[in-house]
Coordinates of N, CA and C and ligand atoms in Angstrom, one line a residue:
X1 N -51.2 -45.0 -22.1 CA -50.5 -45.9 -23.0 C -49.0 -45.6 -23.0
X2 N -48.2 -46.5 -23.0 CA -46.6 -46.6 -23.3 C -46.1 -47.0 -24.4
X3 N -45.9 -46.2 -25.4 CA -45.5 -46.7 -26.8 C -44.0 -46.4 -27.0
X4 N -43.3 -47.5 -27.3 CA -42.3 -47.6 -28.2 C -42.1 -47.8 -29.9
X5 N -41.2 -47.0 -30.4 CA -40.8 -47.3 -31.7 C -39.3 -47.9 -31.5
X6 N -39.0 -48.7 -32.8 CA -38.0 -49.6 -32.7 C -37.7 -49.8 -33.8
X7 N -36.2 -49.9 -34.1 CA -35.7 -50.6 -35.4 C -34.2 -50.2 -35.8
X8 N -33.7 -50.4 -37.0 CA -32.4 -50.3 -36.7 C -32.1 -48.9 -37.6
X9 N -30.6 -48.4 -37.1 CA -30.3 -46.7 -37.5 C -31.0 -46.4 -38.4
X10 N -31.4 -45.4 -38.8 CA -31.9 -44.3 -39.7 C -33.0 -45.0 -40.2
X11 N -33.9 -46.0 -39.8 CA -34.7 -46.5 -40.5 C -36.1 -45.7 -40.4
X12 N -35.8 -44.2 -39.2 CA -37.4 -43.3 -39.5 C -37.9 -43.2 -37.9
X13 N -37.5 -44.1 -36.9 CA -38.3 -44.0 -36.1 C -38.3 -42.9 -34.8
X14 N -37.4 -42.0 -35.0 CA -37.0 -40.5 -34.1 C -38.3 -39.7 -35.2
X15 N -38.5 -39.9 -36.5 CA -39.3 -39.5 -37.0 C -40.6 -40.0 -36.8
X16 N -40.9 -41.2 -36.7 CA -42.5 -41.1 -36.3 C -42.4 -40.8 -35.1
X17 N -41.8 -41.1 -34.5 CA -41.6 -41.4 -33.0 C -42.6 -39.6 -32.3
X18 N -42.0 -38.8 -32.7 CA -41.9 -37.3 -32.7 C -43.7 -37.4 -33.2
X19 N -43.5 -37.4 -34.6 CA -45.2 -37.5 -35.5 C -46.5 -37.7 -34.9
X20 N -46.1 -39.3 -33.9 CA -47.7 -39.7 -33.5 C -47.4 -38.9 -32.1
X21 N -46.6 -38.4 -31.3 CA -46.6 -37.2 -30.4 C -47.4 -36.5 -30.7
X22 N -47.2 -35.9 -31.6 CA -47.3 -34.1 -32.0 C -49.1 -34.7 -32.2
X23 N -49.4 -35.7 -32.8 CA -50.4 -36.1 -33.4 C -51.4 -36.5 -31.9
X24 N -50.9 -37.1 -31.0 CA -51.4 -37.7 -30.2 C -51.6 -36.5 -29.2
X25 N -50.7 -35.5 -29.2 CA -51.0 -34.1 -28.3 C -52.7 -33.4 -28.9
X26 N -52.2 -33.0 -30.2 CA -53.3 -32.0 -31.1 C -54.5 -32.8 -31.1
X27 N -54.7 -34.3 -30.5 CA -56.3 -34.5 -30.3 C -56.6 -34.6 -29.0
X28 N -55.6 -34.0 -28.0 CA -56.1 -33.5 -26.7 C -55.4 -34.3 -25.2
X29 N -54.7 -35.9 -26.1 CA -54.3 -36.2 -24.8 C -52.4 -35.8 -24.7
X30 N -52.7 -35.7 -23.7 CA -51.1 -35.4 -23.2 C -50.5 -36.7 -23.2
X31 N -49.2 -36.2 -24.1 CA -48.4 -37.2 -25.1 C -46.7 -36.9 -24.6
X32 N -45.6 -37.6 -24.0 CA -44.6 -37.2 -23.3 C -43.4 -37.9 -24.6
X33 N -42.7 -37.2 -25.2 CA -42.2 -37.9 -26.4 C -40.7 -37.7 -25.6
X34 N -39.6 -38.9 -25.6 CA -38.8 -38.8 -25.0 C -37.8 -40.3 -26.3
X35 N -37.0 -40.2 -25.5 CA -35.7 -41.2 -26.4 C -34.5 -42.2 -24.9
X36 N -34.5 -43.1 -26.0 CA -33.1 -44.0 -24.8 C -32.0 -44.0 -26.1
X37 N -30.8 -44.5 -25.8 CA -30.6 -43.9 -24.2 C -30.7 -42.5 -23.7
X38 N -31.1 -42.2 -23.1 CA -31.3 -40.9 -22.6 C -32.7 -40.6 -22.2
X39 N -33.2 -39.3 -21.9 CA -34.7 -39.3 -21.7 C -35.3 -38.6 -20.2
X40 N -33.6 -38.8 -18.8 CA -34.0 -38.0 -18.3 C -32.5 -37.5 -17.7
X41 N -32.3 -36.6 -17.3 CA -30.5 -35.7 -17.1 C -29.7 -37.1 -17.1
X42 N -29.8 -37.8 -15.4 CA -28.6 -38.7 -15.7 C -28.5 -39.4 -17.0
X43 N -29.9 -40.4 -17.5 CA -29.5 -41.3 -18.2 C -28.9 -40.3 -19.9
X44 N -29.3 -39.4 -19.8 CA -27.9 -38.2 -21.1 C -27.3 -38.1 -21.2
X45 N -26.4 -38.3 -19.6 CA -25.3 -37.9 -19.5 C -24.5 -39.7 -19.4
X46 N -25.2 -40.6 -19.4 CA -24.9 -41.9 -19.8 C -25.0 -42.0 -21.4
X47 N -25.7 -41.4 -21.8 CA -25.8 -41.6 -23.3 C -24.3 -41.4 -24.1
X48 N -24.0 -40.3 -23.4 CA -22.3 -39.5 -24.0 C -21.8 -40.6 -24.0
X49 N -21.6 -41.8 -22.9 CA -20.4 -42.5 -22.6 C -20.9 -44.0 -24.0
X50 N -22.2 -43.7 -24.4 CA -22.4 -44.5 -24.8 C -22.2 -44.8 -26.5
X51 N -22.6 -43.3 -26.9 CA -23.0 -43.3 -28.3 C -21.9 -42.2 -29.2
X52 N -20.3 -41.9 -27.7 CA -19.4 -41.9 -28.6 C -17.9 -42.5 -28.4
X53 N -17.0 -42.3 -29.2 CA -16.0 -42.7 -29.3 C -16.1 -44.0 -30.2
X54 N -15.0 -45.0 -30.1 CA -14.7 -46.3 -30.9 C -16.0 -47.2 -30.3
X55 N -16.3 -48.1 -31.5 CA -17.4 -48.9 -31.2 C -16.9 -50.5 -29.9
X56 N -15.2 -50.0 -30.0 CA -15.1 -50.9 -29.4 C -14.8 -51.0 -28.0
X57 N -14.9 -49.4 -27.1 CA -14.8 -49.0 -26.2 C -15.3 -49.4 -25.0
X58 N -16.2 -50.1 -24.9 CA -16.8 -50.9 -23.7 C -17.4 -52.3 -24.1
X59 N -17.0 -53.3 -23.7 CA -17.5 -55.0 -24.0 C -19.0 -54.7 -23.7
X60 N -19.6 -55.7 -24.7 CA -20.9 -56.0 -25.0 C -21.7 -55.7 -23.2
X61 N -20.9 -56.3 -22.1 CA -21.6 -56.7 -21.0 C -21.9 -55.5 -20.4
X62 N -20.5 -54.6 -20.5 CA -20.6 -53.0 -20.1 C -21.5 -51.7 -20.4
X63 N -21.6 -52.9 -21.7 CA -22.4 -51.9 -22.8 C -23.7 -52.0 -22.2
X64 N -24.2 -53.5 -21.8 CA -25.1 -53.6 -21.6 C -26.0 -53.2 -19.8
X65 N -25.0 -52.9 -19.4 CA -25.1 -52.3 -17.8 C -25.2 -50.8 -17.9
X66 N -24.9 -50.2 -18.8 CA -24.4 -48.9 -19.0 C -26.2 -48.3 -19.7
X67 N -26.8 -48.8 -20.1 CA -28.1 -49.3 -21.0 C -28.8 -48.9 -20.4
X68 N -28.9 -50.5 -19.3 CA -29.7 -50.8 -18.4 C -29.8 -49.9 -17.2
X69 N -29.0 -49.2 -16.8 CA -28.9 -47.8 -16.0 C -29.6 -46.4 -15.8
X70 N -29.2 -46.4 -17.6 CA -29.4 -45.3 -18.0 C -31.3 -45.5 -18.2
X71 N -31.7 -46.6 -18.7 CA -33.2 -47.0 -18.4 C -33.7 -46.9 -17.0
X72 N -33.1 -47.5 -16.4 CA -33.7 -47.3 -14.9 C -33.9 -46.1 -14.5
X73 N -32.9 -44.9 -14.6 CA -33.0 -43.8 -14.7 C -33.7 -43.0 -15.1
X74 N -34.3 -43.7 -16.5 CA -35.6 -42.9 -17.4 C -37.2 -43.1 -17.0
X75 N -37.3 -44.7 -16.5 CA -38.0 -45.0 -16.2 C -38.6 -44.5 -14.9
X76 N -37.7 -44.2 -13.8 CA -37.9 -43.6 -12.2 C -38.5 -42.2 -12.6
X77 N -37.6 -41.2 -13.5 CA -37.5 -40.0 -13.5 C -38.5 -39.5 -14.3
X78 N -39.0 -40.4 -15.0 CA -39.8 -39.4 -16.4 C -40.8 -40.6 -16.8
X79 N -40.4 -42.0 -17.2 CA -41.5 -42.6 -17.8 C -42.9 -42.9 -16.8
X80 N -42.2 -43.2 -15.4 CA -43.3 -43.8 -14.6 C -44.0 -42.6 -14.0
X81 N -43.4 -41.3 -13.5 CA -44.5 -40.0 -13.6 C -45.1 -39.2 -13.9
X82 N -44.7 -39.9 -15.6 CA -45.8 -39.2 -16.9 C -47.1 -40.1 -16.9
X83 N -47.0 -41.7 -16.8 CA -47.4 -42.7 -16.7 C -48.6 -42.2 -15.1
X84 N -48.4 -42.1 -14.6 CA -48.5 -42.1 -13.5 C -49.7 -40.9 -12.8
X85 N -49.4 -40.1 -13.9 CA -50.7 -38.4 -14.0 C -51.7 -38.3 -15.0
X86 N -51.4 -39.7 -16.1 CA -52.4 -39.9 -16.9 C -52.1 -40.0 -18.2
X87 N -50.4 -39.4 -18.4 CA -50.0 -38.9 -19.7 C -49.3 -39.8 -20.3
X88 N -49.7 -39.8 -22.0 CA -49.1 -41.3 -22.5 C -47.7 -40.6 -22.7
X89 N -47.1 -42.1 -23.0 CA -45.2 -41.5 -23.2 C -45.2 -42.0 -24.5
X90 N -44.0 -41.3 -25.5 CA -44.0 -42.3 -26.6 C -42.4 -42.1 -26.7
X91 N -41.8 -43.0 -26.7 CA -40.1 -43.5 -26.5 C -39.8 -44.1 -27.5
X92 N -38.4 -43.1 -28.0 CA -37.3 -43.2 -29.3 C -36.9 -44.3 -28.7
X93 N -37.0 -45.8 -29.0 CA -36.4 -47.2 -28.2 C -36.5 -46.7 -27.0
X94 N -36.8 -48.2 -26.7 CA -36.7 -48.9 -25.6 C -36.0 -49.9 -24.9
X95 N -36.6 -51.3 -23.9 CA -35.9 -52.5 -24.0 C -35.9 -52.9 -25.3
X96 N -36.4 -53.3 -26.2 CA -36.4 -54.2 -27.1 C -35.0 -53.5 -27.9
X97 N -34.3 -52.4 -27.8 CA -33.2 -52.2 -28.4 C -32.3 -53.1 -27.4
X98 N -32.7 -53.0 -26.5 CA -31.1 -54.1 -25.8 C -31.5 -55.4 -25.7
X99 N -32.5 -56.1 -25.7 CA -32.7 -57.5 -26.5 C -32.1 -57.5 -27.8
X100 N -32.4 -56.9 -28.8 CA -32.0 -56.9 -30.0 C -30.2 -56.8 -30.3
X101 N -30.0 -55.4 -30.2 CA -28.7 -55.1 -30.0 C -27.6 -55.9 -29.4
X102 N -28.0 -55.4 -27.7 CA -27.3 -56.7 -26.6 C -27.2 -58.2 -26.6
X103 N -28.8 -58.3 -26.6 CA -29.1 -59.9 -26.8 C -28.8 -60.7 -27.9
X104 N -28.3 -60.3 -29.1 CA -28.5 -61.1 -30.5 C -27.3 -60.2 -31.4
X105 N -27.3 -58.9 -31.1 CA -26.3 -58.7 -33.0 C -25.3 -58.0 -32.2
X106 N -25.0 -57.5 -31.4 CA -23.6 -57.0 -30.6 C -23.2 -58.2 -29.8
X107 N -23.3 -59.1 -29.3 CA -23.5 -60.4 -28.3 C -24.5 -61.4 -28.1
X108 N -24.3 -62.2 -27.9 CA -25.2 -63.1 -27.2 C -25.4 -63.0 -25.9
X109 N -26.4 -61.9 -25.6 CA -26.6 -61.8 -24.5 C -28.0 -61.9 -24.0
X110 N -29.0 -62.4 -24.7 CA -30.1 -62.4 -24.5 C -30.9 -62.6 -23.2
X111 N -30.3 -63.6 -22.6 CA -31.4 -64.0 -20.8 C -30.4 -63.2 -20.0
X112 N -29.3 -62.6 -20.2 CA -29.2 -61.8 -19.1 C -29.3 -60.5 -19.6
X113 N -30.1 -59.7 -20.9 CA -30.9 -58.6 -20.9 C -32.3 -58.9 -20.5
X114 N -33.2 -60.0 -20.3 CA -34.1 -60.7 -19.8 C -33.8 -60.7 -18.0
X115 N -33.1 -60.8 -17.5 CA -32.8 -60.8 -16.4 C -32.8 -59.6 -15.3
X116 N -31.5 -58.8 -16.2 CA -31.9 -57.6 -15.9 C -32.8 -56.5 -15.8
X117 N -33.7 -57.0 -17.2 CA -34.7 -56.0 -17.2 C -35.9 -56.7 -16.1
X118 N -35.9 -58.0 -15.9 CA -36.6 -57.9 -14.9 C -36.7 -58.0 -13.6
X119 N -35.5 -57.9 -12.8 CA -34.8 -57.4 -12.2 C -34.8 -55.6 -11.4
X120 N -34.0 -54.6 -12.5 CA -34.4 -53.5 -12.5 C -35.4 -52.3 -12.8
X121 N -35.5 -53.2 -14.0 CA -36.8 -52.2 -15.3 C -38.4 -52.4 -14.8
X122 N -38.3 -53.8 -14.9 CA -40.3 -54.1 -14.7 C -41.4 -53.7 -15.1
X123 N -41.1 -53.0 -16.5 CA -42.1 -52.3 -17.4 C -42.2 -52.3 -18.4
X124 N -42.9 -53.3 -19.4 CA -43.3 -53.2 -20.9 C -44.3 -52.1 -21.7
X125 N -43.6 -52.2 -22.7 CA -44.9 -51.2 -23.4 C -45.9 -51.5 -24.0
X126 N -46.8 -51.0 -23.6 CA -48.1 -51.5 -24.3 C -48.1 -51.9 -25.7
X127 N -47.7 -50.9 -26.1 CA -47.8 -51.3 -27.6 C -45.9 -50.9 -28.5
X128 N -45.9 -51.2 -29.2 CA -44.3 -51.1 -29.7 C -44.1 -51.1 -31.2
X129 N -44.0 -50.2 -31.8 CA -43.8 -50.1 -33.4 C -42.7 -50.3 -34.1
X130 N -42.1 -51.1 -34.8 CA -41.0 -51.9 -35.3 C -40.8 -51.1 -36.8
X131 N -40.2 -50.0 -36.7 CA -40.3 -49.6 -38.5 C -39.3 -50.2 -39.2
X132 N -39.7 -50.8 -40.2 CA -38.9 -51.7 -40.7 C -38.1 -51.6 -42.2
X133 N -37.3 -51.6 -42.6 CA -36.7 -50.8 -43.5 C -35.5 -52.0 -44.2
X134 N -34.9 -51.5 -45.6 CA -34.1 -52.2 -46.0 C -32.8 -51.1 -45.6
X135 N -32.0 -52.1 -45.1 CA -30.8 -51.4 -44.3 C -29.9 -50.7 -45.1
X136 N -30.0 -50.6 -46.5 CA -28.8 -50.0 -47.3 C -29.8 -48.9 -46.9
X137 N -31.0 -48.6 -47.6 CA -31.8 -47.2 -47.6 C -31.3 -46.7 -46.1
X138 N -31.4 -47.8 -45.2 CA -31.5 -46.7 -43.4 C -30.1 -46.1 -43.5
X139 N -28.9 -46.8 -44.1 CA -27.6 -46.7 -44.0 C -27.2 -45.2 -44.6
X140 N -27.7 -45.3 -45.3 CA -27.5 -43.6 -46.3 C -28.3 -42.6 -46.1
X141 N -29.5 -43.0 -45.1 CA -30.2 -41.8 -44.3 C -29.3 -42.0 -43.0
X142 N -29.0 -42.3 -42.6 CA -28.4 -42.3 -41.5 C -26.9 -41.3 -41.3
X143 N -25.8 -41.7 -42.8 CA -24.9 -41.0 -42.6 C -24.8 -39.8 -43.3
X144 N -26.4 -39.4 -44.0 CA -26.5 -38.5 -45.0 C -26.8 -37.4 -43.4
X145 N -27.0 -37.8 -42.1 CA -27.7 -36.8 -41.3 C -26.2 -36.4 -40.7
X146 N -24.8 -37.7 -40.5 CA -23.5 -37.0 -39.8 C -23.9 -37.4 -38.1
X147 N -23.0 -36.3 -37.5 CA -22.3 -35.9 -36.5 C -21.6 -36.9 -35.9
X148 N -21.6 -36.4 -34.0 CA -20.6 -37.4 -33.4 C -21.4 -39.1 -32.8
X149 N -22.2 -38.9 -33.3 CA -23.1 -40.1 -32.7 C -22.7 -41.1 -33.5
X150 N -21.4 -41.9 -33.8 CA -21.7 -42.7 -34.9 C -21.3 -44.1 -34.4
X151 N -20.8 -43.8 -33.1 CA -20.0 -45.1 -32.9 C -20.7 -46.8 -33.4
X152 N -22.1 -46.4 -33.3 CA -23.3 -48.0 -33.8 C -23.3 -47.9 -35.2
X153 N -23.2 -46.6 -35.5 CA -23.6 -46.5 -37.4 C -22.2 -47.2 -38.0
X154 N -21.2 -47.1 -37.6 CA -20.0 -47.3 -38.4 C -20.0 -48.8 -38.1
X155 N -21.1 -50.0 -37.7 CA -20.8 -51.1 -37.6 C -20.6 -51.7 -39.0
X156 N -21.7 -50.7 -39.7 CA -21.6 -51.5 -41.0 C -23.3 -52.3 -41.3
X157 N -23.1 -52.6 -42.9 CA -24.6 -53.0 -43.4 C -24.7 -54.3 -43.0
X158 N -23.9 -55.5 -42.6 CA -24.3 -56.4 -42.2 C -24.9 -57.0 -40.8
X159 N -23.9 -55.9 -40.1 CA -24.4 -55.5 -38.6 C -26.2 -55.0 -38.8
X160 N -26.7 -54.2 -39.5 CA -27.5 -53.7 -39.4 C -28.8 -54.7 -40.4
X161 N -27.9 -55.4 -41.0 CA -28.7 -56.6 -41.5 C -29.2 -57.6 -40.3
X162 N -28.1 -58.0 -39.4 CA -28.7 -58.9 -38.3 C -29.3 -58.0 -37.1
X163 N -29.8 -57.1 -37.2 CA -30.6 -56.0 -36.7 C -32.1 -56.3 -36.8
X164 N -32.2 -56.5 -38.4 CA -33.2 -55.9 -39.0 C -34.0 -57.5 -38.3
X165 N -33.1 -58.6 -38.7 CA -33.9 -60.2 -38.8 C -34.0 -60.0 -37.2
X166 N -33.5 -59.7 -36.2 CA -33.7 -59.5 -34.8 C -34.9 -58.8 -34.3
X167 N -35.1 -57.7 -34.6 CA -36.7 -57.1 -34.6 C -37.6 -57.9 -35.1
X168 N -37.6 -58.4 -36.2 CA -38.4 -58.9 -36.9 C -38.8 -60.4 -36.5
X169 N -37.7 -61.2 -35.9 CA -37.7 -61.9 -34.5 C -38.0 -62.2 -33.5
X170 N -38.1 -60.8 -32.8 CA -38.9 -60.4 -32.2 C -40.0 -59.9 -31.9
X171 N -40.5 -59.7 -32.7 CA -42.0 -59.3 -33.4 C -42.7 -60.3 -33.4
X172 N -42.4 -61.4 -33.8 CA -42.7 -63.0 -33.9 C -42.8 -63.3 -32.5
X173 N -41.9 -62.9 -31.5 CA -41.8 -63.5 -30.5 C -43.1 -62.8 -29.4
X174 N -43.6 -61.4 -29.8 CA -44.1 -60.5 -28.9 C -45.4 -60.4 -30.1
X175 N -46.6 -61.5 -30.6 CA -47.3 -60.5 -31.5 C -48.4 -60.1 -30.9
X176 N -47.9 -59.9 -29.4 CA -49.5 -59.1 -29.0 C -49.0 -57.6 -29.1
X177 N -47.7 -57.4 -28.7 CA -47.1 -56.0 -28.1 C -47.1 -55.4 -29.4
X178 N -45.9 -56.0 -30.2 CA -45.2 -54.9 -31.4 C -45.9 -55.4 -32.7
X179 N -45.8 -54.2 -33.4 CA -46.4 -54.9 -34.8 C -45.1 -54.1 -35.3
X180 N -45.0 -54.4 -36.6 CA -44.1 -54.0 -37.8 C -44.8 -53.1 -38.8
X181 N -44.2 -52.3 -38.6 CA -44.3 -51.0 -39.8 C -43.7 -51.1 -41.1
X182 N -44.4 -51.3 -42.2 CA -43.5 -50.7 -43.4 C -43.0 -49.5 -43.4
X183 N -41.0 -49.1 -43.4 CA -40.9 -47.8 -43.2 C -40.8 -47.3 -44.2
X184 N -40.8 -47.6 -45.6 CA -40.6 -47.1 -46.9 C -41.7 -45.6 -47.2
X185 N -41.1 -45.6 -48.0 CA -42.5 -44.5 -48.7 C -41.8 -43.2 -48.1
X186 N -42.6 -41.9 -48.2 CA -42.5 -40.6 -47.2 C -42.9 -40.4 -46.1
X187 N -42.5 -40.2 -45.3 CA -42.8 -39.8 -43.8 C -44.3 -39.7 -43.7
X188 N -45.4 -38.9 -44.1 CA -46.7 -39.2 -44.3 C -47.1 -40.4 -44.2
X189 N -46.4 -41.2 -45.5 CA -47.0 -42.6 -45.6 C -47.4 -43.6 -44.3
X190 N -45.6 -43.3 -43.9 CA -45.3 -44.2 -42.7 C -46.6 -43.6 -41.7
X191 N -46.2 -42.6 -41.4 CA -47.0 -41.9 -40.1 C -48.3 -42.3 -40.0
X192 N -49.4 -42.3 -41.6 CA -50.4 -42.9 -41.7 C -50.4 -44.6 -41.3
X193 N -49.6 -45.4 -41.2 CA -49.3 -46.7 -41.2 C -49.5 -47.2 -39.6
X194 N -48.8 -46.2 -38.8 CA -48.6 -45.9 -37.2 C -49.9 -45.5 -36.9
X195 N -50.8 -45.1 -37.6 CA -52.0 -44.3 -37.1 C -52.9 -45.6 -36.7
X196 N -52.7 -46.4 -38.3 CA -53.9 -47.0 -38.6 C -53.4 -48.3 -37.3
X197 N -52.0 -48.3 -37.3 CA -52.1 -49.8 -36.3 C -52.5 -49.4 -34.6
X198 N -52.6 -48.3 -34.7 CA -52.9 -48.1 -33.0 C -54.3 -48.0 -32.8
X199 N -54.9 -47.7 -34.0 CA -56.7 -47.4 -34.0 C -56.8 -49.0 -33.1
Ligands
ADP1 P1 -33.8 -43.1 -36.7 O1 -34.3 -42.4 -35.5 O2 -34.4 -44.4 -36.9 O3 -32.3 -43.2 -36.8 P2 -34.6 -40.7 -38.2 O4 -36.0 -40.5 -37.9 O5 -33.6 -39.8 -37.4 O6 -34.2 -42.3 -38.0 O7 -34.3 -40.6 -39.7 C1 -33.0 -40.8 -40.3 C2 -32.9 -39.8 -41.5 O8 -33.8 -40.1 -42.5 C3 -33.2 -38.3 -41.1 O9 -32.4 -37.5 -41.8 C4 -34.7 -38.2 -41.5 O10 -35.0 -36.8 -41.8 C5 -34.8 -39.1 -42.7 N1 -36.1 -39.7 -42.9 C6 -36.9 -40.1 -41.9 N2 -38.1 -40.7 -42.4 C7 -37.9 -40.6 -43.8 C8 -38.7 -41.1 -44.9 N3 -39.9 -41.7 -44.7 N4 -38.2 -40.9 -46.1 C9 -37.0 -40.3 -46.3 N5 -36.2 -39.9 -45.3 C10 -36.6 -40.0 -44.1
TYD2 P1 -30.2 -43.8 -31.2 O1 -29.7 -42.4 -30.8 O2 -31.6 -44.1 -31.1 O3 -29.6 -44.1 -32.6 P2 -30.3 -43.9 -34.1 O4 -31.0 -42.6 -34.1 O5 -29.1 -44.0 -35.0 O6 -31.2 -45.1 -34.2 O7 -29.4 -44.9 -30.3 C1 -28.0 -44.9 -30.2 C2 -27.5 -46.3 -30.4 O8 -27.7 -47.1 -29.2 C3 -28.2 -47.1 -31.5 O9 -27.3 -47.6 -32.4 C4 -28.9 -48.2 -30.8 C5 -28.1 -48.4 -29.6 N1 -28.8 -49.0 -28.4 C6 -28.4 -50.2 -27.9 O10 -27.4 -50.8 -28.4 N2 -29.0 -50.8 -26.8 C7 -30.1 -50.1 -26.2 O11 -30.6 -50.6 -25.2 C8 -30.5 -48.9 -26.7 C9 -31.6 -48.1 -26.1 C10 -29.8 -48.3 -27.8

């Protein structure tokens, strides 16, 4: 299985993301927990160019090539030969962040993140967890954690409002793949929530 989690900043899902790993290892199957951008050396070292400095430092289109790279990267190096020996992957985002992001609340760039990814990418995930959150809560977990990664957090709560209706959009659009998680509650809660929708 290929599982993604998805949603907008600090809304929890580096945290389940991690959980149904650790959880999916300790009942015996080999579980490969990884993150975009980034996930395998090059696409990391794409990540730097990505997730610092000003948020205005590369146009939506760059933004969106720089992405899509750094995926292809992940995907060659790590997701398809985890995939590939038997072992599930479970990925901090995916495409559906650059549909979302790229496609709809950074740009309108939707059919040519659709293009691209089918194009270079060529791989959906089986299943896709959407944790879903009210953006002021994600907002104040998010800058309650800091560092240099902020260049997407400093867009602001409205940014992260057309985030939230984008997922949730897209959830609508994909309801075999992704379901939607309530991310409220404590991390338990959630984690139980993730369990019960993969059974
Ligand atoms: P994301 O990967 O979506 O940005 P994280 O999993 O990194 O989110 O969580 C953002 C912050 O919120 C972290 O400091 C994390 O410890 C905290 N956090 C995660 N899940 C919960 C939860 N259910 N309740 C309260 N805080 C949480
Ligand atoms: P991430 O480190 O997951 O941020 P966070 O933990 O705050 O959710 O991802 C960095 C940023 O990159 C995040 O704001 C989402 C954005 N992003 C895109 O805009 N497009 C993409 O395709 C991906 C994978 C991430």
């Amino acid at each position: 299985m290929f599982i993604s989690f998805e949603g907008i900043d600090g809304s929890g899902k580096s945290t389940q993301a991690r959980r149904l790993a650790q959880a999916l290892n300790a009942r015996g199957t080999e579980t490969v927990l990884t993150r975009e951008p980034g996930g395998s050396e090059g696409a990391e070292e794409i990540r730097r160019l990505l997730v610092e400095g000003r948020s205005e430092r590369w146009s939506p289109e760059t933004e969106l090539l720089l992405f899509t790279a750094a995926r292809r990267d992940h995907v060659e190096r790590l997701i398809r030969p985890a995939l590939a020996r038997g072992a599930w992957v479970v990925t901090d985002r995916f495409a559906d962040s650059s549909r979302v992001y790229q496609g709809l609340a950074r740009a309108d760039l939707r059919q040519l993140v659709e293009e691209l990814h089918r194009l270079t990418i060529g791989i959906e995930t089986d299943r896709t967890f959407v944790i879903d959150i009210d953006p002021e809560i994600a907002l104040t977990r998010g800058q309650a954690r800091g560092g240099v990664e902020d260049r997407f957090e400093t867009l602001g709560l409205d940014f992260q409002r057309r985030l939230r209706d984008g997922f949730l959009a897209l959830a609508a659009e994909f309801p075999a793949r992704i379901r939607v998680i309530d991310g409220s509650g404590s991390g338990d809660e959630v984690a139980g929530r993730v369990l019960a929708a993969l059974a």
